DNA sequence: GCCGTTTTCGGCCCGACTGTTTTCAGTCG
């Protein structure tokens, strides 16, 4: 059983316990365990099978949960989970995704009306049966119906790239308001999570009502969902929701810290405060009701004996311990990248010419790029056969001659075929400067077959890197069934790089996988996989993900100079 | 159910806002 599967099982148990109104701290224990497992960079099964290691060494895993993990590992399920599901229909869990509906009221809907699914709830609302329950009203029915429709329309996930565009528009609008002081993005957007559920914006002002009125008037805003003295929630025209929080200047740092999260990071921060006889809230750090910090975020951390932490690291994955000992990683940043090693041109499915891609890449400050069009198997994209590819390489050389300040590598994105062979012979691949091997077809093959295909590519000395190694499309297509851990071991052994594909819908490898790859000492290469000129700026999203994984410049191959990079290529 | 620089029991982050209520529980972040 994989870590994500195991994590999902414990998360489901937490949901079920919550509907059962169990001890909230017991529920939290299951959630913490789920998170520990999901973000762990080795297969939990390895620890389970290793007599020298104990599951209880993992944070949040005690004797009981270690025992339960062992049972799941050997039997595939847990008696406790089956018992819970006998009492609570699994369809009820979907209801928890609705805004405004938590476990208590979901349980009431089940008890009073026998509702077990979203569609059941919709029918009950349509026939006005929900408002008949004590504690529910017409307004609740409306909110829930909206929630069901929203869930069906947009789903839950918005790509970071899209959310940034929308958030920037709102920030630009708010900046025109005279009463505005400071303004910052917060929440998961500031932490650069690959998808976000909503946009969080923090501002300072002595006139909150004025700011909120202005937001309500913004033409991007569709409706106001809630509004108080300091906090407002709106729905944008795109369906995305936005939280605005207004504080005074004295509280800006504390509010930014609080509003950036993550929730788990904040819980640990506040626990640390309690240990020191302090209290942290969004207004400041308090000692006996006296505010001792709050104006700057840095001060909030420093009074807790911590250095300031990059928002991307604030996921309670060990960053607080590192901040306490001054050993936080010096994260990679966009200017560290000296080149982009995955892009397409009009020779296949790109929309810009070789020359246009070169010029735009120079504008990004790159010292080198690789042009990597598709190989022939990708017929839809007009993939290149051996003859066409060699001609294309000649064209690349000719175009590059005009631009001596940038090196243009002759590359190829060669397909890993269904039988595990590569789409072009080694005799051709050997003549390339840079070879990315990617899997586009036969994605539904069984895990052992897929893994073998990827291993073949890793073991082939002509292959420089594996492109988008899991094939996932965020929110749209699951990763193919690959044993990533075997790929990591082989990549480390054979010296094959792995890509962090920066396309906002891919971000593949993801942050957890990048951490695992780093542990194996595998060089990561962050590439735009651009199919157009504008796509070239997508590299930043790869960097965000790399930062969330705690990667240093030295962990990423394309932060190196060209000569250093060429020594790393097999 | 976990955990320990006030350790093996008694804690476990903290406040805003809503809807349906007459004072607050539930939900959210």
Coordinates of N, CA and C (backbone and C1' of nucleotides) in Angstrom, one line a residue, chain A residues 23 28 60 62 65 100 102 105 137 139-140 197 227 230-231 267 270 279 283, chain B residues 1-3 5-6 12-21 26-29:
Chain A
X23 N -14.1 12.3 20.3 CA -13.1 13.3 20.9 C -12.3 14.0 19.9
X28 N -8.0 14.6 15.7 CA -6.8 15.3 15.2 C -5.6 14.4 15.1
X60 N 3.7 12.1 15.6 CA 2.3 11.9 15.6 C 1.8 10.4 15.5
X62 N 1.9 7.1 17.5 CA 2.2 6.4 18.8 C 2.0 4.9 18.7
X65 N -1.5 3.9 16.8 CA -1.5 4.1 15.3 C -0.5 3.3 14.6
X100 N -20.0 25.5 5.0 CA -21.1 25.8 6.0 C -21.7 24.5 6.6
X102 N -20.6 21.2 8.5 CA -19.6 20.4 9.2 C -20.1 19.1 9.6
X105 N -23.7 19.0 11.8 CA -24.9 19.2 11.0 C -25.1 18.1 9.9
X137 N -32.5 26.7 8.5 CA -33.5 27.6 7.9 C -33.4 27.7 6.4
X139 N -32.2 30.1 4.7 CA -30.9 30.7 4.3 C -29.8 29.5 4.3
X140 N -29.9 28.6 5.2 CA -29.0 27.4 5.2 C -29.3 26.6 3.9
X197 N -7.9 26.8 -2.6 CA -9.3 26.8 -2.5 C -9.9 28.2 -2.5
X227 N -19.9 39.4 5.8 CA -19.2 40.6 6.1 C -19.4 41.0 7.6
X230 N -14.2 43.3 10.5 CA -12.8 43.2 10.1 C -12.6 42.2 9.0
X231 N -13.7 41.4 8.7 CA -13.5 40.3 7.8 C -14.6 40.2 6.8
X267 N -0.7 26.1 14.6 CA -0.9 25.4 15.8 C 0.4 25.2 16.5
X270 N 1.7 28.4 18.0 CA 1.0 28.8 19.2 C 1.3 27.9 20.4
X279 N 1.1 34.3 24.4 CA -0.1 34.0 23.6 C 0.0 34.6 22.2
X283 N -3.5 39.5 16.4 CA -3.3 40.9 16.8 C -1.9 41.1 17.3
Chain B
dG1 P -7.9 5.3 19.8 O5' -6.9 6.6 19.7 C5' -6.5 6.9 18.4 C4' -5.2 7.8 18.6 C3' -4.1 7.2 19.4 O3' -2.9 7.5 18.8 C1' -4.8 9.2 20.4
dC2 P -1.5 7.1 19.3 O5' -0.9 8.6 19.6 C5' -0.9 9.5 18.5 C4' -0.3 10.8 19.0 C3' 1.1 10.6 19.6 O3' 2.0 11.5 19.1 C1' -0.4 11.7 21.1
dC3 P 3.6 11.3 19.4 O5' 3.8 12.3 20.6 C5' 3.4 13.6 20.5 C4' 3.6 14.3 21.8 C3' 4.9 13.8 22.5 O3' 5.7 14.9 22.8 C1' 3.0 13.7 24.0
dT5 P 10.4 18.6 26.5 O5' 10.8 19.7 27.6 C5' 10.8 19.4 29.0 C4' 11.5 20.5 29.7 C3' 10.9 21.9 29.5 O3' 10.8 22.5 30.8 C1' 13.1 21.9 28.9
dT6 P 10.2 23.9 31.0 O5' 8.8 23.7 31.6 C5' 8.2 22.4 31.8 C4' 8.2 22.1 33.2 C3' 7.2 21.0 33.6 O3' 7.7 20.2 34.6 C1' 6.7 23.0 34.7
dC12 P -5.0 23.2 26.8 O5' -4.6 22.4 25.5 C5' -3.2 22.4 25.1 C4' -3.1 21.5 23.9 C3' -4.0 21.9 22.7 O3' -3.3 22.0 21.5 C1' -4.2 19.6 23.3
dC13 P -3.9 22.8 20.3 O5' -3.7 24.4 20.8 C5' -2.5 25.0 20.7 C4' -2.7 26.4 20.4 C3' -3.7 27.1 21.2 O3' -3.3 28.5 21.5 C1' -4.4 27.3 19.0
dC14 P -4.0 29.4 22.6 O5' -5.0 30.2 21.7 C5' -4.4 31.1 20.7 C4' -5.5 31.7 19.9 C3' -6.8 32.1 20.7 O3' -6.8 33.6 20.6 C1' -7.4 31.0 18.7
dG15 P -7.9 34.4 21.4 O5' -8.8 34.9 20.2 C5' -8.2 35.7 19.2 C4' -9.1 35.8 18.0 C3' -10.5 36.4 18.2 O3' -10.7 37.3 17.2 C1' -10.7 34.3 17.1
dA16 P -12.0 38.3 17.2 O5' -12.7 37.8 15.8 C5' -11.9 38.0 14.6 C4' -12.8 37.7 13.4 C3' -14.1 38.4 13.4 O3' -14.4 38.8 12.1 C1' -14.5 36.0 13.5
dC17 P -15.7 39.7 11.8 O5' -16.8 38.7 11.4 C5' -16.5 37.8 10.3 C4' -17.6 36.8 10.2 C3' -19.1 37.4 10.3 O3' -19.8 37.2 9.1 C1' -18.8 35.4 11.6
dT18 P -21.2 37.7 8.9 O5' -22.0 36.3 9.1 C5' -21.6 35.2 8.3 C4' -22.5 34.1 8.6 C3' -24.0 34.5 8.6 O3' -24.7 33.7 7.7 C1' -23.4 33.2 10.6
dG19 P -26.2 34.1 7.3 O5' -27.0 33.0 8.2 C5' -26.7 31.7 8.1 C4' -27.4 30.9 9.1 C3' -28.9 31.2 9.2 O3' -29.6 30.0 9.3 C1' -28.0 31.6 11.3
dT20 P -31.2 30.0 9.1 O5' -31.6 29.8 10.7 C5' -31.1 28.7 11.4 C4' -31.3 28.9 12.9 C3' -32.7 29.3 13.2 O3' -33.1 28.4 14.3 C1' -31.1 30.7 14.3
dT21 P -34.5 28.5 14.9 O5' -34.1 28.7 16.4 C5' -34.2 30.0 16.9 C4' -33.1 30.2 17.9 C3' -33.5 31.0 19.1 O3' -34.2 30.1 20.1 C1' -31.5 31.8 18.3
dG26 P -23.0 22.1 18.4 O5' -22.6 22.7 16.9 C5' -23.6 23.1 16.1 C4' -23.0 23.8 14.8 C3' -21.8 23.0 14.3 O3' -22.1 22.7 12.9 C1' -21.2 25.3 14.5
dT27 P -21.1 21.9 12.0 O5' -20.2 23.0 11.3 C5' -20.9 24.0 10.6 C4' -19.8 25.1 10.2 C3' -18.6 24.5 9.6 O3' -18.5 24.8 8.2 C1' -18.1 26.3 11.1
dC28 P -17.3 24.3 7.3 O5' -16.3 25.5 7.4 C5' -16.7 26.8 7.1 C4' -15.6 27.8 7.4 C3' -14.2 27.3 6.9 O3' -13.8 28.1 5.8 C1' -14.1 28.2 9.1
dG29 P -12.6 27.7 4.9 O5' -11.4 28.5 5.5 C5' -11.5 29.9 5.7 C4' -10.4 30.4 6.5 C3' -9.0 29.8 6.1 O3' -8.0 30.8 6.1 C1' -9.4 29.4 8.4

